[in-house]
Amino acid sequence: MSDCHTAPPRVSRRPATGGADARLIALAGQPNMGKSTLFNILTGLNQHVGNWPGKTIERREGDFAYKGHPYRMVDLPGTYSLTANSPEEVIAREFILRENPSLVVAIVSAANLERSLYLVSELVCLPVPLVVALNMMDVADQEGISVSAKILESALGVPVVPMTATRATGVNELMEAIEQVLAGKCPVVPCRPEVRADHRLVMEEITRQIDSHVPLPYPPEWVALKLLEGDSEIAHTMQTALPSCNWEAVQAILLQHDDALLAVASGRYEWIGQILQVAVERPKMGQISLTERLDRWAAHPIWGLLILAGILGLVFWITFKIGAPVQNWLSVEVVARLATLARLALAGTPAWLSGLVANGLLGGVGAVITFLPIMVIFFATFAFLEDVGYMARAAYVMDNLMHLMGLHGKSFLPLFLGFGCNVPSIMGTRVVDSRPGRLLTILIAPLVPCTARLAVVAFLAPAFFGSNALYVSWGLVLLSMFMLVLSGTLLSKIIFKGQRSAFIMEMPLYHLPNARTIGLLVWQRSMSFTKKAGTKILAMALVIWALSVLPGGELNTSYLAQFGKLIEPIGKLMGMDWRLTVALIASFPAKENAIAALGVLFGSSPQGGLTQMLTASYSTASALSFLVVTMLFIPCMATVAVIRQETGSWRWTLLNIVMMLTLSFIAGISVYHLAVLLRLS
Amino acid sequence: MMLEQLMAEIRAGGTLETGTLAVRLGTSPQMVDAMLEHLRLGGYIQAYSNCGDVCQGCSLKSSCGRDEKAGTIRLWQSSGK
């Protein structure tokens, strides 16, 4: 029976008469197992399509003949089990039990027996002959899965016929097996899943209570099993059928053994596991074994975190080694020269026009555009990490850390998204069911450093710290993550009081990166960034420029300077002058505006670009403080709007702003004064 | 006991990974996958095949597509049942 033949099926499609002499065959299987394909092969055009009585679920049946024997086949709805979880499952089992078919054909997938044998584990318990159609042998072959139909047949105790319905192979063998079983030439002695010893006694007790009251055609043992499984339909039937004292006794037993629900299903999976152990061979693929080997380190709770920190460091190293020199070249050789040329070209025009082009346009947007190479390298390295499958591990080890700190597990997905952008991260908190849990996640999500924040750091760190930029950037990311864990832990202790819930994930296999996928991601993100630079950042740069020249054309007496000096005392606490303070505030509409604002305020000169100007203007302590505050400062305007939308409350939105402001100011003040103490100023 | 052990792991909370779960339960990742599907159908856990409108504009959207074989991440969450 295990040989596949490619001969066309020898069935003949009878006129759709059926008739009382026709052998009734029920075709059962889970969805997408090829049930309809087999049904169509056997019945051809002789099909009747209607609805199941009282349901809107399609009922298909058809007639055919094989070796002169008439058959009527009923295509049962696709079901995962025979427990009343859905109307389809009720229909399938009621048909098998009430219509008394001559035989049931269970169609399973050879490529996914772990899942598809569950229905078989239920069918073997019913008083009806069973034949298993082991479909999708071609898919199993392609995936390198070797299934022995002979061993499976011995283990199940019912005929197993390998087939590939899409190619019509194995259909004759299936019909032959059906003929043999119906002729009594092939004994069917199904091996049924065992009920665990402790639950067997319970089942026997329930069977004793219901035995003489079970309505036909249900087998009492099967009913007892279904009651243990918590089947609502059977419970309702038995409540009606049983005398009240028996029903109360049954209910009392079920209440005492509410764990039986999972125990019965567990027994079936044990049964499936034992069968597959002998009947299925999955070759250990090199890719899987490589993934396992790598994950011993990459997904390890401690090593995984160190590797993540190392990879982040490597990303910054690549960025600074390749991106920073290109950015510097663009800044000095392109933007600064263009600004000089613009001033020369506009020498005869009003001063405001020359200022607008040289300082507003080129100083602001030009500065932002110069860090496109840095962004491209960032996007490329993160796209590479995503494409090889590493980002899932990064999220996994981070989430493990948060669990160790007592943070709620359901926050995983939103926080994972936050590395890209905080906006979808906040929206992603919809996966968190409880209101407090969701609010907590929303409050801490902006602490995940988004690409824009990381890019600002990647631009400014080399300007301020030269060769030490790598360590500073790396430390800033770690500081953000530390603040995230710290805030999460504190808030979790207050709101959740140690409650833990589970999050299960299946990580993708590591695989070779696809250049096209990475290229597309880099292209899309770069285009998105360029569009932002040409719209929001341009608008903000022009506003800042206008405020920096009005009313008299002098920066030091401008509205911006007046505003900056008004808030300068707060900045001074963190070692920042009014220009850095204004740049920080300008980052509210979009994080990149911090660079645009500095570009406008410092302008471009023939002596060098913005980076050179910044290096010359600020002490290490002030620069460090500015970067720390930038990393922890209130999120961008879009994120704040989404926080308002998702919390539905200005109170929580303001709380987030206050929390982020407090965190960033405390961190900024501490870092600045510590740096001064360490004589880094 | 496999399904009960899996449920016990889920009830204990924390972030679980299917490969690690398979090792802990002494079975294959495919069996863990089948049992997770069983628990999902029984309402014990919820699956996230995609993030719906939440993903609009997300740079990591492509990482979460359940139907894509390579580079995907499949997620389930305890429903508290």
XYZ file of C-alpha atoms in Angstrom, chain A residues 270-544:
275
model
C 1.648 11.692 23.494
C 0.085 9.116 21.181
C 0.932 11.203 18.099
C 4.486 11.762 19.364
C 5.063 8.033 19.883
C 3.753 7.183 16.405
C 5.796 9.855 14.682
C 8.924 8.809 16.513
C 8.883 5.529 14.635
C 7.153 6.492 11.383
C 8.676 9.849 10.460
C 12.233 10.822 9.863
C 13.164 14.461 9.600
C 16.693 14.904 8.362
C 18.643 17.312 10.504
C 19.021 20.109 8.030
C 22.253 22.060 8.101
C 20.307 25.312 8.362
C 18.398 24.165 11.452
C 21.478 22.854 13.138
C 23.329 26.103 12.377
C 20.414 28.065 13.855
C 20.469 25.905 16.977
C 24.213 26.315 17.362
C 24.084 30.080 16.900
C 21.092 30.464 19.202
C 22.899 28.739 22.048
C 24.807 32.003 22.231
C 22.597 34.603 20.548
C 19.428 33.688 22.483
C 21.200 32.977 25.783
C 19.922 35.221 28.617
C 23.398 36.569 29.438
C 25.603 35.888 26.407
C 22.741 37.016 24.175
C 22.710 40.426 25.858
C 26.466 40.778 25.559
C 26.296 39.796 21.885
C 23.514 42.332 21.350
C 25.614 45.033 23.008
C 28.572 43.977 20.865
C 26.528 44.083 17.669
C 25.229 47.547 18.508
C 28.812 48.640 19.061
C 29.768 47.117 15.721
C 26.926 48.960 13.976
C 28.228 52.254 15.374
C 31.793 51.337 14.480
C 30.822 50.645 10.846
C 28.789 53.841 10.786
C 31.636 55.986 12.079
C 34.328 54.297 10.007
C 32.452 54.644 6.738
C 29.611 57.121 7.233
C 31.275 59.835 9.310
C 34.113 60.602 6.834
C 31.574 60.766 3.983
C 29.313 62.989 6.079
C 32.258 65.232 6.957
C 33.265 65.479 3.313
C 29.726 66.401 2.310
C 29.544 68.980 5.074
C 32.875 70.682 4.271
C 33.239 70.145 0.574
C 29.655 70.339 -0.586
C 27.334 72.162 1.816
C 29.886 74.725 3.087
C 31.081 75.452 -0.465
C 27.549 75.668 -1.770
C 26.755 78.128 1.024
C 29.784 80.235 0.061
C 28.797 80.106 -3.588
C 25.231 81.058 -2.678
C 26.461 84.086 -0.729
C 28.644 85.146 -3.666
C 25.893 84.584 -6.194
C 23.373 86.492 -4.085
C 25.773 89.296 -3.197
C 23.671 91.938 -4.920
C 20.362 90.765 -3.508
C 18.769 91.732 -0.179
C 20.642 90.310 2.822
C 17.609 88.317 3.964
C 17.557 86.328 0.692
C 21.231 85.435 0.928
C 20.714 84.471 4.582
C 17.651 82.410 3.760
C 19.475 80.328 1.149
C 22.903 80.091 2.817
C 21.857 79.765 6.440
C 18.209 78.695 6.413
C 18.164 76.296 3.492
C 21.727 75.039 3.233
C 22.542 75.464 6.913
C 19.431 73.647 8.090
C 18.311 71.128 5.528
C 21.823 70.859 4.081
C 23.148 69.751 7.471
C 20.427 67.137 7.722
C 21.039 65.899 4.186
C 24.738 65.437 4.961
C 23.890 62.722 7.387
C 22.069 60.710 4.753
C 25.189 58.512 4.338
C 25.070 57.782 8.076
C 21.382 56.948 7.808
C 21.980 54.709 4.784
C 24.620 52.748 6.687
C 22.296 52.519 9.684
C 19.418 51.340 7.537
C 21.645 48.848 5.728
C 23.101 47.332 8.889
C 19.681 47.021 10.551
C 18.141 45.653 7.332
C 20.980 43.125 7.215
C 20.366 42.100 10.832
C 16.623 41.791 10.143
C 17.148 39.805 6.974
C 19.553 37.255 8.454
C 17.056 36.705 11.281
C 19.021 38.341 14.104
C 16.517 41.056 15.100
C 14.122 38.418 16.480
C 16.927 37.208 18.784
C 17.677 40.767 19.855
C 14.047 41.250 20.831
C 13.987 37.879 22.586
C 16.997 38.529 24.805
C 15.790 42.049 25.584
C 12.404 40.738 26.571
C 14.020 38.070 28.715
C 15.886 40.802 30.528
C 12.687 42.742 31.081
C 11.034 39.652 32.514
C 13.920 39.191 34.892
C 13.217 42.737 36.024
C 9.544 41.858 36.521
C 8.228 43.766 33.517
C 5.068 42.593 31.791
C 5.694 40.167 28.911
C 2.938 41.452 26.679
C 4.963 44.610 26.165
C 7.357 42.693 23.971
C 5.893 43.408 20.541
C 5.476 47.170 20.947
C 8.945 47.569 22.383
C 10.343 45.513 19.529
C 8.687 47.825 17.018
C 10.084 50.852 18.830
C 13.583 50.279 17.429
C 12.176 51.294 14.060
C 9.871 54.111 15.111
C 8.039 54.980 18.327
C 4.745 55.676 16.499
C 3.920 52.055 15.516
C 5.391 51.047 18.859
C 2.713 53.027 20.727
C 0.010 51.757 18.366
C 1.342 48.240 18.871
C 0.405 48.421 22.559
C -3.089 47.397 21.410
C -1.896 43.809 21.839
C -1.744 44.403 25.596
C -5.138 43.407 26.980
C -5.211 45.081 30.341
C -5.547 48.841 30.579
C -2.780 49.272 33.203
C -0.456 47.042 31.192
C -1.095 49.030 28.058
C -0.566 52.354 29.808
C 2.683 51.144 31.306
C 3.952 50.029 27.906
C 2.946 53.329 26.327
C 4.791 55.215 29.071
C 8.072 53.376 28.563
C 7.941 52.769 24.785
C 9.487 56.178 23.882
C 12.596 55.138 25.807
C 13.415 52.647 23.048
C 15.884 54.547 20.863
C 14.267 54.974 17.444
C 16.214 55.254 14.199
C 15.902 59.059 14.182
C 17.384 59.426 17.676
C 20.167 56.989 16.821
C 20.921 58.914 13.644
C 21.168 62.218 15.563
C 23.616 60.574 17.948
C 25.524 59.055 15.035
C 25.885 62.555 13.517
C 26.748 64.505 16.641
C 28.928 62.009 18.514
C 31.861 62.161 16.035
C 31.547 65.971 15.963
C 31.854 66.188 19.729
C 34.017 63.211 20.579
C 36.120 62.355 17.543
C 37.696 58.925 17.888
C 35.774 58.245 21.125
C 32.401 58.598 19.372
C 31.953 54.834 19.183
C 32.154 54.360 22.949
C 29.954 57.374 23.649
C 27.241 56.246 21.203
C 27.341 52.723 22.527
C 27.082 53.993 26.092
C 24.121 56.218 25.155
C 22.169 53.271 23.733
C 22.935 51.210 26.823
C 21.844 54.139 29.000
C 18.511 54.286 27.146
C 17.967 50.579 27.627
C 18.921 50.841 31.294
C 16.428 53.681 31.774
C 13.782 51.613 29.987
C 14.319 48.635 32.268
C 14.538 50.830 35.364
C 11.348 52.762 34.560
C 9.550 49.586 33.527
C 10.570 47.792 36.696
C 9.484 50.642 38.948
C 6.176 51.176 37.173
C 5.580 47.435 36.912
C 6.056 47.016 40.640
C 3.571 49.800 41.269
C 0.952 48.873 38.665
C 1.342 45.129 38.085
C 2.654 44.077 41.468
C 4.776 41.282 40.019
C 2.119 39.743 37.751
C 3.685 37.793 34.867
C 2.183 36.608 31.628
C 3.557 34.623 28.729
C 4.590 35.505 25.251
C 5.543 32.716 22.905
C 7.530 33.279 19.768
C 8.891 31.184 16.975
C 12.130 32.558 15.731
C 13.002 32.411 12.058
C 15.923 30.329 10.873
C 19.127 32.207 10.195
C 19.677 32.479 6.503
C 21.887 34.178 3.989
C 20.869 37.804 3.461
C 19.169 38.723 0.248
C 20.817 41.738 -1.372
C 17.589 42.740 -3.123
C 15.557 42.679 0.133
C 18.177 44.740 1.944
C 18.515 47.107 -1.004
C 14.762 47.646 -1.140
C 14.539 48.322 2.597
C 17.421 50.799 2.448
C 15.886 52.498 -0.581
C 12.410 52.800 0.998
C 13.735 54.133 4.293
C 16.174 56.522 2.623
C 13.414 57.882 0.419
C 11.184 58.299 3.455
C 13.966 60.161 5.258
C 14.689 62.393 2.232
C 10.990 63.212 1.935
C 10.923 64.153 5.608
C 14.000 66.361 5.099
C 12.292 68.100 2.197
C 9.064 68.790 4.085
C 8.905 68.823 7.885
C 12.596 69.453 8.470
C 12.747 72.124 5.744
C 9.721 73.884 7.243
C 11.218 73.799 10.735
C 14.610 74.974 9.465
C 12.985 77.950 7.765
C 10.982 78.832 10.885
C 14.131 78.672 13.009
